[in-house]
Each structure stands twice: as structure tokens, then as C-alpha cells.
Amino acid sequence: MNIILLVMFAVILGVVIITAAILVRRAEKEKQAALRQVSEAKTEFLSRISNDIKTPMNVIVGMTALGMEDTDNPEKMAECLGKIDTAGKFLMGLLNDLVDVSKIEMGSFRLHPKPCAFDDIIRSIRDMMEPACAKKGITLYMTEGEIGINIMADPMRFEQMLFNLLSNAVKFTARGGEVSFSICNYATHNDMFCADYVIRDNGIGMSSEFQELLFEPFTHERRDAAEKKHGSGLGLAIVRNIVDLMEGTIEVKSQVGEGTQIKIHLDVPLAEIQPEQSKDHIASRAPEKILSGKRVLLAEDQPMNVDISRDILERKGMAVVSAENGHTAFETFRNSPLNHFDVILMDLQMPQMNGFEAARRIRREKRPDAQIIPIIAMSANDSHEDISACREAGMNGHVAKPVEPQRLYEVICDHLMNPI
């Protein structure tokens, strides 16, 4: 009897060992397959991104070389600079999309609703799309008239959602075609603004197979060369996430050669308070009159950024003193005469002392101007969390890099005319 039990135990143990070995071997194979898939996806990702980055960089490098050869030809220089500007904006858009997609993958993609005028959002979309359509000879039809309501939404993401869809419509519609954007079936009830947003084009359309993958990042429909269009394939993935975060729906109807229709339905809360008003008193005055003669303390550790910022500021008659890190910026301010500087522009990531700590130390100084001088962050870190961290450190505003000169002038003017 004991022998039988021992044999049964040995058999069971053998089965367990063999089963475990099979499971371990299977798990190892699955792990290797998963690693291969990750590696292949990584390789494909890098290949696509490399191509998407090289295309605008090729324009920038090529047009820069041509422009340097034609310094005595203003028209040719202007043409080269225009193409460099277009390529630079495309490259910046790609980088922003990559940041957004990475946030989506990490689950940190967020909306930041605030009261905003609905008509301002639609007007901004019109202002962005009309030149793009005119350049390609496409007729743009948009809903006429103003709706006249305020909504609680993230205006940047709302515009991004509509802009991405309309940009795709223009991109995949031939010269002389038509693109339309209409707001349909809208009504207000239960303190909500409910509406359908419909984008139509008579472009190349999409196959039913591709429509199933439409909202996946980095997806393209591979067709003949005549229909091949440049793009990262990130825009629609971002659109889908914005719609999901707004608890809306999106529907796509398309046929190859017959165009595409995309309809988004959103129920957006009405705003209970008025949106922030624009600074008309600033717009009515030329920036030169506000900025000329003002003294700027520029905290920036990158020499090229110092040169660019100095040139931008001096063009409006401002006097610039630079500091290569946060500690030098703090010491320069502390040792300056009272009210010597009118504004401080602060990079965030610097050696020895970062911009956050430099701003905190300046605010703690026992001198009257330390509490009222505008400190404006200039940084490539422009997320809502980064901007909030700047304010917590005592900074008044934020300008994203790469710096757009007009935006920088507007922010400085705003804080000079509205000191804390």
C-alpha cells in the first residue's frame, strides 16, 4: 500500500514538474515573442518618426543653404525664410503631438476646462483654416453667424480637436476641392450646450479596412504614390482622446475616391461666469511705446537662446542684462539698485540653481521691488502642471519655447501694465 502511494506521489510530482516546465517554457516563448513585438514596434516607431523629422529638417537645412547664397537677393531670401518658417512650425507641431501621445500612453493626458466664449473658438478655427484652404485653392464652407454662449471647456484642446480634423480634410483633398465645417442640431438644456460638429470633404477618402485602425497612433493608409500624403499619423489619436475625455462620440463615414465625413457629438457645460476679457488697452498701444527703455534681466544658460532672446527684446528698445544660471540671476537682482529692472525672464532648467528656486529667493528678498517685479518663465516645459509650478514659485506668467516674438511682447506688456 505504501509503495502504491509512493508511486502515485512520484507520478503526480512528475506531472507537476513536467507541467511546470512546459508552462515556464511557454511563458519564456511568450516573453520572447512579446519582446520581439516591442522591438519591432520600437523600430517601426523610430523609422516613422525619423522620416517625419527629416522631412522638415531637410527643408530647413536646404533653404538655409540657399538663403546664405542669395543674401543680395531680398525676394529669394524672403522665399527661403518663408519655407523655413513653415517647416519649423510643422516640426514644432510634430513634437507637440509626440508629447501629447506620450501623455496619453502614460494616462496623464488631461483637460483643463475654464469659462470661454464659444464663438471665439470657432473664429480661431476659421482664422487658421482659411489661409490653408486658400493656399491650396480649396473652397471652405463654415457655419455662419454667432451662437453667443459661454462654455466650460479647455479652449486649446477644443481648438486642437477641430483643427486636426479640418487639417486632415484639407491635406487629403485635391486642389480645387471643397471642405465644410458645420455645427448642427445644437440646443441648450439642463445647463448644457449639445451639438454635432461635422467636417466633410470631397477628397481621396478611406477604405473600410483602414477606418478600423483610423484612431491608432502612427497609422497611414498606404496607397499609390499620387495619393501619398505626409503626416505623423498622430492627430486622430489625439482627437479621439480629447473626444473621450469630453465624454463625446465620433463617427466616420468614408469611401475611397468619394471623400470623408466625420461627426463629433458633444454635450458641454455652459459657463456660469463670463470668460476672461482680452486686454484691449494693451492692443490699442504699440508694443514699442510700452517696452522701449525697459530693463530686462534674462536668466538663460544656453548662449544661442541668450542671443536670440536679446535680439528679440532689443528690437523693441529694451535693455538686456543676462545671467547664465539661477544663482547669478538672483545675485544680479539683489545687487541692483532699487527698481532698476522692470521685468525678469526666467528659464526653468539651469545649472547651479534652477528658475523655480531663483524666483522663490527673489520673492523672499526684503526690498519693495522684489514683490512687484514681473517674473516670466520662458521654458519648453509648458504643461498645465509646469505652469502651475511656476506660479507656486512666485512667477507671474509663462512663455513657451520656442519663443514667438509677438507672444513674448504681449505677455511682457500685459504684466508691465498690470503689475501685482
Coordinates of C-alpha atoms in Angstrom, one line a residue:
M1 CA 0.0 0.0 0.0
N2 CA 2.8 2.4 0.9
I3 CA 4.6 1.5 -2.3
I4 CA 1.5 2.3 -4.3
L5 CA 1.2 5.7 -2.5
L6 CA 4.8 6.4 -3.2
V7 CA 4.4 5.6 -6.9
M8 CA 1.3 7.7 -7.1
F9 CA 3.1 10.6 -5.4
A10 CA 6.1 10.2 -7.7
V11 CA 3.8 10.2 -10.7
I12 CA 1.9 13.3 -9.5
L13 CA 5.2 15.0 -8.7
G14 CA 6.5 14.1 -12.2
V15 CA 3.4 15.5 -13.8
V16 CA 3.7 18.7 -11.8
I17 CA 7.3 19.1 -12.7
I18 CA 6.7 18.4 -16.4
T19 CA 3.7 20.8 -16.4
A20 CA 5.7 23.5 -14.7
A21 CA 8.5 23.1 -17.2
I22 CA 6.0 23.3 -20.1
L23 CA 4.5 26.4 -18.5
V24 CA 7.9 28.0 -17.9
R25 CA 8.9 27.2 -21.5
R26 CA 5.6 28.6 -22.9
A27 CA 6.0 31.7 -20.7
E28 CA 9.5 32.2 -21.9
K29 CA 8.4 31.8 -25.6
E30 CA 5.6 34.3 -25.0
K31 CA 8.0 36.7 -23.3
Q32 CA 10.4 36.4 -26.2
A33 CA 7.5 36.9 -28.7
A34 CA 6.4 40.0 -26.7
L35 CA 9.9 41.4 -26.7
R36 CA 10.2 40.9 -30.4
Q37 CA 6.9 42.7 -30.9
V38 CA 8.1 45.5 -28.7
S39 CA 11.3 45.7 -30.6
E40 CA 9.6 45.7 -34.0
A41 CA 7.1 48.3 -32.8
K42 CA 10.0 50.4 -31.5
T43 CA 11.9 50.0 -34.8
E44 CA 8.9 51.0 -36.8
F45 CA 8.2 53.9 -34.5
L46 CA 11.8 55.2 -34.8
S47 CA 11.7 54.8 -38.6
R48 CA 8.5 56.7 -39.0
I49 CA 9.5 59.5 -36.6
S50 CA 12.9 59.7 -38.2
N51 CA 11.3 60.2 -41.6
D52 CA 8.8 62.7 -40.2
I53 CA 11.6 64.7 -38.6
K54 CA 14.0 64.5 -41.5
T55 CA 11.4 65.9 -44.0
P56 CA 11.1 69.4 -42.4
M57 CA 14.7 69.4 -41.3
N58 CA 15.7 68.8 -45.0
V59 CA 13.7 71.9 -45.9
I60 CA 15.3 73.9 -43.0
V61 CA 18.9 72.9 -43.9
G62 CA 18.3 73.2 -47.7
M63 CA 16.6 76.6 -47.5
T64 CA 19.2 77.9 -45.1
A65 CA 22.0 77.0 -47.5
L66 CA 20.2 78.6 -50.4
G67 CA 19.4 81.7 -48.4
M68 CA 23.0 82.2 -47.5
E69 CA 23.9 82.1 -51.2
D70 CA 21.3 84.7 -52.0
T71 CA 22.0 87.3 -49.4
D72 CA 21.9 90.0 -52.1
N73 CA 18.5 88.9 -53.3
P74 CA 15.8 90.0 -50.9
E75 CA 13.0 88.2 -52.7
K76 CA 14.8 84.9 -52.7
M77 CA 15.8 85.4 -49.1
A78 CA 12.1 86.1 -48.2
E79 CA 11.1 82.9 -50.0
C80 CA 13.7 80.8 -48.2
L81 CA 12.7 82.2 -44.8
G82 CA 9.1 81.6 -45.5
K83 CA 9.8 77.9 -46.2
I84 CA 12.0 77.6 -43.2
D85 CA 9.2 79.1 -41.0
T86 CA 6.6 76.6 -42.4
A87 CA 9.0 73.7 -41.8
G88 CA 9.8 74.9 -38.3
K89 CA 6.1 75.1 -37.4
F90 CA 5.5 71.6 -38.8
L91 CA 8.4 70.3 -36.8
M92 CA 7.1 72.0 -33.6
G93 CA 3.6 70.6 -34.3
L94 CA 5.1 67.1 -34.6
L95 CA 7.0 67.4 -31.3
N96 CA 3.8 68.7 -29.6
D97 CA 1.9 65.7 -30.9
L98 CA 4.5 63.3 -29.7
V99 CA 4.3 64.9 -26.2
D100 CA 0.5 64.6 -26.3
V101 CA 0.7 60.9 -27.4
S102 CA 3.2 60.1 -24.7
K103 CA 0.9 61.7 -22.1
I104 CA -2.0 59.5 -23.5
E105 CA 0.2 56.4 -23.2
M106 CA 1.1 57.3 -19.6
G107 CA -2.5 58.2 -18.7
S108 CA -1.6 61.8 -17.9
F109 CA -3.4 63.5 -20.8
R110 CA -5.8 65.9 -19.1
L111 CA -8.3 68.6 -20.0
H112 CA -8.3 71.9 -18.1
P113 CA -11.7 73.5 -18.5
K114 CA -12.3 77.2 -17.9
P115 CA -15.0 79.6 -19.0
C116 CA -14.5 80.6 -22.6
A117 CA -16.5 82.2 -25.4
F118 CA -17.7 79.5 -27.9
D119 CA -17.7 82.0 -30.8
D120 CA -14.0 82.8 -30.1
I121 CA -13.1 79.1 -30.5
I122 CA -14.9 78.9 -33.9
R123 CA -13.5 82.2 -35.0
S124 CA -10.0 81.0 -34.2
I125 CA -10.6 77.8 -36.3
R126 CA -11.8 80.0 -39.2
D127 CA -8.7 82.2 -38.9
M128 CA -6.4 79.2 -39.0
M129 CA -8.1 77.3 -41.8
E130 CA -8.9 80.0 -44.3
P131 CA -5.3 80.7 -45.3
A132 CA -4.5 76.9 -45.6
C133 CA -7.5 76.4 -47.9
A134 CA -6.7 79.5 -49.9
K135 CA -3.1 78.4 -50.4
K136 CA -4.4 75.1 -51.9
G137 CA -7.3 76.5 -53.8
I138 CA -9.9 74.7 -51.7
T139 CA -13.3 76.2 -51.0
L140 CA -14.1 76.3 -47.3
Y141 CA -17.7 76.4 -46.1
M142 CA -18.2 77.2 -42.4
T143 CA -21.3 77.8 -40.3
E144 CA -22.2 81.5 -40.4
G145 CA -23.4 83.6 -37.6
E146 CA -22.6 83.7 -33.9
I147 CA -24.2 81.4 -31.2
G148 CA -23.3 83.8 -28.4
I149 CA -22.8 81.4 -25.5
N150 CA -20.0 80.8 -22.9
I151 CA -19.0 77.2 -22.2
M152 CA -16.8 75.4 -19.6
A153 CA -14.2 73.7 -21.8
D154 CA -10.4 73.5 -22.4
P155 CA -10.2 76.0 -25.4
M156 CA -6.8 74.8 -26.5
R157 CA -7.9 71.2 -26.7
F158 CA -11.2 72.1 -28.3
E159 CA -9.4 74.0 -31.0
Q160 CA -6.8 71.3 -31.4
M161 CA -9.6 68.7 -31.9
L162 CA -11.3 70.6 -34.7
F163 CA -8.1 71.9 -36.2
N164 CA -6.7 68.4 -36.6
L165 CA -9.8 67.1 -38.3
L166 CA -10.0 70.1 -40.7
S167 CA -6.3 70.0 -41.4
N168 CA -6.6 66.3 -42.4
A169 CA -9.6 67.2 -44.6
V170 CA -7.5 69.9 -46.4
K171 CA -4.5 67.6 -46.6
F172 CA -6.4 64.8 -48.3
T173 CA -8.5 67.0 -50.6
A174 CA -7.1 67.9 -54.1
R175 CA -6.6 71.4 -55.3
G176 CA -10.0 72.9 -56.2
G177 CA -11.9 70.6 -53.9
E178 CA -14.3 71.5 -51.1
V179 CA -14.1 71.2 -47.3
S180 CA -17.0 72.2 -44.9
F181 CA -17.4 72.6 -41.2
S182 CA -20.9 72.9 -39.7
I183 CA -22.4 73.0 -36.3
C184 CA -25.7 71.1 -36.4
N185 CA -28.5 70.0 -34.2
Y186 CA -27.4 72.4 -31.4
A187 CA -29.5 73.3 -28.4
T188 CA -29.1 74.3 -24.8
H189 CA -30.9 72.4 -22.0
N190 CA -30.1 71.4 -18.4
D191 CA -27.2 73.9 -18.4
M192 CA -25.5 72.0 -21.3
F193 CA -24.7 73.0 -24.9
C194 CA -25.4 70.0 -27.1
A195 CA -24.2 70.0 -30.7
D196 CA -22.9 67.9 -33.6
Y197 CA -19.7 69.1 -35.3
V198 CA -19.5 67.9 -38.8
I199 CA -16.4 68.0 -41.1
R200 CA -16.9 67.0 -44.7
D201 CA -14.5 66.9 -47.7
N202 CA -14.6 65.5 -51.2
G203 CA -11.0 64.2 -51.0
I204 CA -9.5 60.8 -51.6
G205 CA -11.5 59.0 -48.9
M206 CA -10.5 55.9 -46.9
S207 CA -11.0 52.2 -47.2
S208 CA -13.2 50.4 -44.7
E209 CA -10.2 48.3 -43.6
F210 CA -8.3 51.5 -42.7
Q211 CA -11.2 53.0 -40.9
E212 CA -10.9 50.3 -38.3
L213 CA -7.4 51.5 -37.5
L214 CA -8.0 55.2 -38.0
F215 CA -7.5 56.3 -34.4
E216 CA -4.4 54.3 -33.7
P217 CA -1.2 56.3 -33.4
F218 CA 1.2 56.3 -36.5
T219 CA -1.3 54.7 -38.8
H220 CA -1.3 55.6 -42.5
E221 CA -3.3 54.1 -45.4
R222 CA -0.7 53.0 -47.9
R223 CA -2.0 53.8 -51.4
D224 CA -0.4 54.7 -54.7
A225 CA 2.3 57.4 -54.8
A226 CA 0.0 60.1 -56.2
E227 CA -2.2 59.8 -53.0
K228 CA 0.7 59.5 -50.5
K229 CA 0.5 62.4 -48.1
H230 CA 3.0 63.5 -45.4
G231 CA 1.9 63.3 -41.8
S232 CA 2.8 61.7 -38.5
G233 CA -0.4 59.8 -38.0
L234 CA -0.8 61.2 -34.5
G235 CA -3.5 63.8 -35.0
L236 CA -6.5 61.5 -35.0
A237 CA -5.3 59.5 -32.0
I238 CA -5.2 62.8 -30.1
V239 CA -8.6 63.8 -31.4
R240 CA -10.1 60.5 -30.2
N241 CA -8.7 61.0 -26.7
I242 CA -10.0 64.6 -26.5
V243 CA -13.5 63.4 -27.5
D244 CA -13.3 60.6 -24.9
L245 CA -12.3 63.0 -22.2
M246 CA -15.2 65.3 -23.1
E247 CA -17.5 62.2 -23.0
G248 CA -18.5 62.7 -26.6
T249 CA -18.8 60.4 -29.6
I250 CA -17.2 60.4 -33.0
E251 CA -18.4 58.8 -36.2
V252 CA -16.6 58.4 -39.5
K253 CA -18.2 57.8 -43.0
S254 CA -15.9 57.5 -45.9
Q255 CA -15.4 55.8 -49.3
V256 CA -12.3 55.7 -51.4
G257 CA -12.5 58.4 -54.0
E258 CA -15.7 60.0 -52.6
G259 CA -14.4 61.9 -49.6
T260 CA -15.0 61.7 -45.8
Q261 CA -17.4 62.9 -43.2
I262 CA -16.6 63.0 -39.5
K263 CA -19.2 63.8 -36.9
I264 CA -18.5 64.6 -33.3
H265 CA -21.3 65.0 -30.7
L266 CA -20.5 66.8 -27.5
D267 CA -22.5 67.9 -24.5
V268 CA -20.5 70.8 -23.0
P269 CA -21.5 72.6 -19.7
L270 CA -22.5 76.2 -20.0
A271 CA -20.2 78.6 -18.2
E272 CA -21.7 80.3 -15.2
I273 CA -19.4 83.3 -15.3
Q274 CA -18.0 85.4 -18.1
P275 CA -14.8 84.4 -19.8
E276 CA -11.7 86.4 -19.3
Q277 CA -11.7 89.6 -21.4
S278 CA -9.0 90.5 -23.8
K279 CA -6.6 93.3 -22.9
D280 CA -7.9 95.8 -25.4
H281 CA -6.0 98.6 -23.7
I282 CA -2.7 96.8 -24.5
A283 CA -3.7 96.0 -28.1
S284 CA -4.5 99.7 -28.6
R285 CA -1.0 100.7 -27.8
A286 CA 2.1 99.8 -29.9
P287 CA 4.4 97.5 -28.0
E288 CA 7.3 99.8 -28.8
K289 CA 5.8 102.5 -26.6
I290 CA 5.4 100.2 -23.7
L291 CA 8.6 98.2 -24.0
S292 CA 11.1 100.9 -25.2
G293 CA 13.7 101.7 -22.5
K294 CA 12.6 98.9 -20.1
R295 CA 15.4 96.9 -18.4
V296 CA 15.2 93.1 -18.6
L297 CA 17.1 90.6 -16.5
L298 CA 17.4 87.5 -18.7
A299 CA 18.2 84.2 -16.9
E300 CA 19.2 81.7 -19.5
D301 CA 22.1 79.2 -19.6
Q302 CA 22.1 78.4 -23.4
P303 CA 24.2 81.0 -25.3
M304 CA 22.2 80.6 -28.5
N305 CA 18.9 81.2 -26.6
V306 CA 20.5 84.3 -25.0
D307 CA 21.4 85.7 -28.4
I308 CA 18.0 85.1 -29.9
S309 CA 16.1 86.5 -26.8
R310 CA 18.4 89.5 -26.7
D311 CA 17.8 90.3 -30.3
I312 CA 14.0 89.9 -30.0
L313 CA 13.9 92.2 -26.9
E314 CA 16.4 94.8 -28.3
R315 CA 14.3 95.2 -31.4
K316 CA 11.7 96.9 -29.2
G317 CA 14.2 99.1 -27.5
M318 CA 14.7 97.1 -24.3
A319 CA 18.0 96.9 -22.5
V320 CA 19.0 93.3 -21.6
V321 CA 21.3 92.0 -18.9
S322 CA 21.9 88.2 -19.0
A323 CA 22.6 85.7 -16.2
E324 CA 23.9 82.2 -17.1
N325 CA 22.1 80.5 -14.2
G326 CA 19.6 81.0 -11.4
H327 CA 22.2 81.8 -8.8
T328 CA 23.7 84.6 -10.9
A329 CA 20.2 85.9 -11.7
F330 CA 19.4 86.1 -8.1
E331 CA 22.7 87.8 -7.2
T332 CA 22.3 90.3 -10.1
F333 CA 18.9 91.3 -8.9
R334 CA 19.9 91.5 -5.2
N335 CA 22.9 93.7 -6.0
S336 CA 21.0 96.0 -8.5
P337 CA 19.6 99.5 -7.5
L338 CA 16.0 99.6 -6.3
N339 CA 13.6 99.3 -9.3
H340 CA 16.5 99.0 -11.7
F341 CA 14.9 96.1 -13.6
D342 CA 11.4 96.3 -15.0
V343 CA 11.0 92.5 -15.7
I344 CA 12.7 89.2 -15.3
L345 CA 12.6 86.5 -17.9
M346 CA 13.4 83.1 -16.2
D347 CA 14.5 79.8 -17.8
L348 CA 13.5 76.9 -15.6
Q349 CA 16.2 74.3 -16.2
M350 CA 19.6 75.9 -15.4
P351 CA 22.8 74.7 -13.6
Q352 CA 23.7 75.6 -10.0
M353 CA 20.2 77.0 -9.3
N354 CA 17.0 76.4 -11.4
G355 CA 14.5 79.0 -12.2
F356 CA 12.0 77.9 -9.6
E357 CA 14.4 78.4 -6.7
A358 CA 15.7 81.7 -8.2
A359 CA 12.2 83.1 -8.3
R360 CA 11.5 82.0 -4.7
R361 CA 14.7 83.7 -3.5
I362 CA 13.9 86.9 -5.3
R363 CA 10.4 87.0 -3.8
R364 CA 11.9 86.5 -0.3
E365 CA 14.2 89.5 -0.6
K366 CA 13.4 92.3 1.8
R367 CA 13.1 95.1 -0.8
P368 CA 9.9 96.6 -2.2
D369 CA 10.5 95.7 -5.9
A370 CA 11.1 92.0 -5.0
Q371 CA 7.4 91.6 -4.5
I372 CA 6.1 93.5 -7.6
I373 CA 8.6 92.9 -10.4
P374 CA 7.1 90.6 -13.0
I375 CA 8.9 87.3 -13.3
I376 CA 8.0 85.5 -16.5
A377 CA 9.1 81.9 -17.1
M378 CA 10.5 81.0 -20.6
S379 CA 10.6 77.2 -20.9
A380 CA 10.0 74.3 -23.2
N381 CA 8.1 72.7 -20.3
D382 CA 4.6 74.1 -21.0
S383 CA 2.2 71.7 -19.5
H384 CA -0.6 72.8 -17.2
E385 CA 1.4 71.3 -14.2
D386 CA 4.6 73.1 -15.2
I387 CA 2.7 76.5 -15.4
S388 CA 1.1 75.9 -12.0
A389 CA 4.5 75.1 -10.6
C390 CA 5.8 78.4 -11.9
R391 CA 3.0 80.3 -10.2
E392 CA 3.6 78.5 -7.0
A393 CA 7.3 79.6 -7.2
G394 CA 6.2 83.2 -7.4
M395 CA 6.3 83.7 -11.2
N396 CA 3.6 85.8 -12.9
G397 CA 3.4 84.3 -16.4
H398 CA 4.8 81.7 -18.8
V399 CA 6.0 81.9 -22.4
A400 CA 6.7 78.6 -24.2
K401 CA 9.8 77.9 -26.1
P402 CA 10.5 78.2 -29.0
V403 CA 9.6 81.8 -28.3
E404 CA 7.2 83.6 -30.7
P405 CA 8.3 87.2 -30.5
Q406 CA 4.8 88.7 -30.7
R407 CA 3.6 86.4 -27.9
L408 CA 6.6 87.4 -25.7
Y409 CA 5.9 91.1 -26.3
E410 CA 2.2 90.7 -25.4
V411 CA 3.0 88.8 -22.2
I412 CA 5.6 91.4 -21.1
C413 CA 3.3 94.3 -21.9
D414 CA 0.4 92.7 -20.0
H415 CA 2.5 92.4 -16.8
L416 CA 4.1 95.7 -17.1
M417 CA 0.7 97.4 -17.4
N418 CA -0.9 95.2 -14.7
P419 CA 1.8 94.7 -12.0
I420 CA 0.9 92.6 -9.0

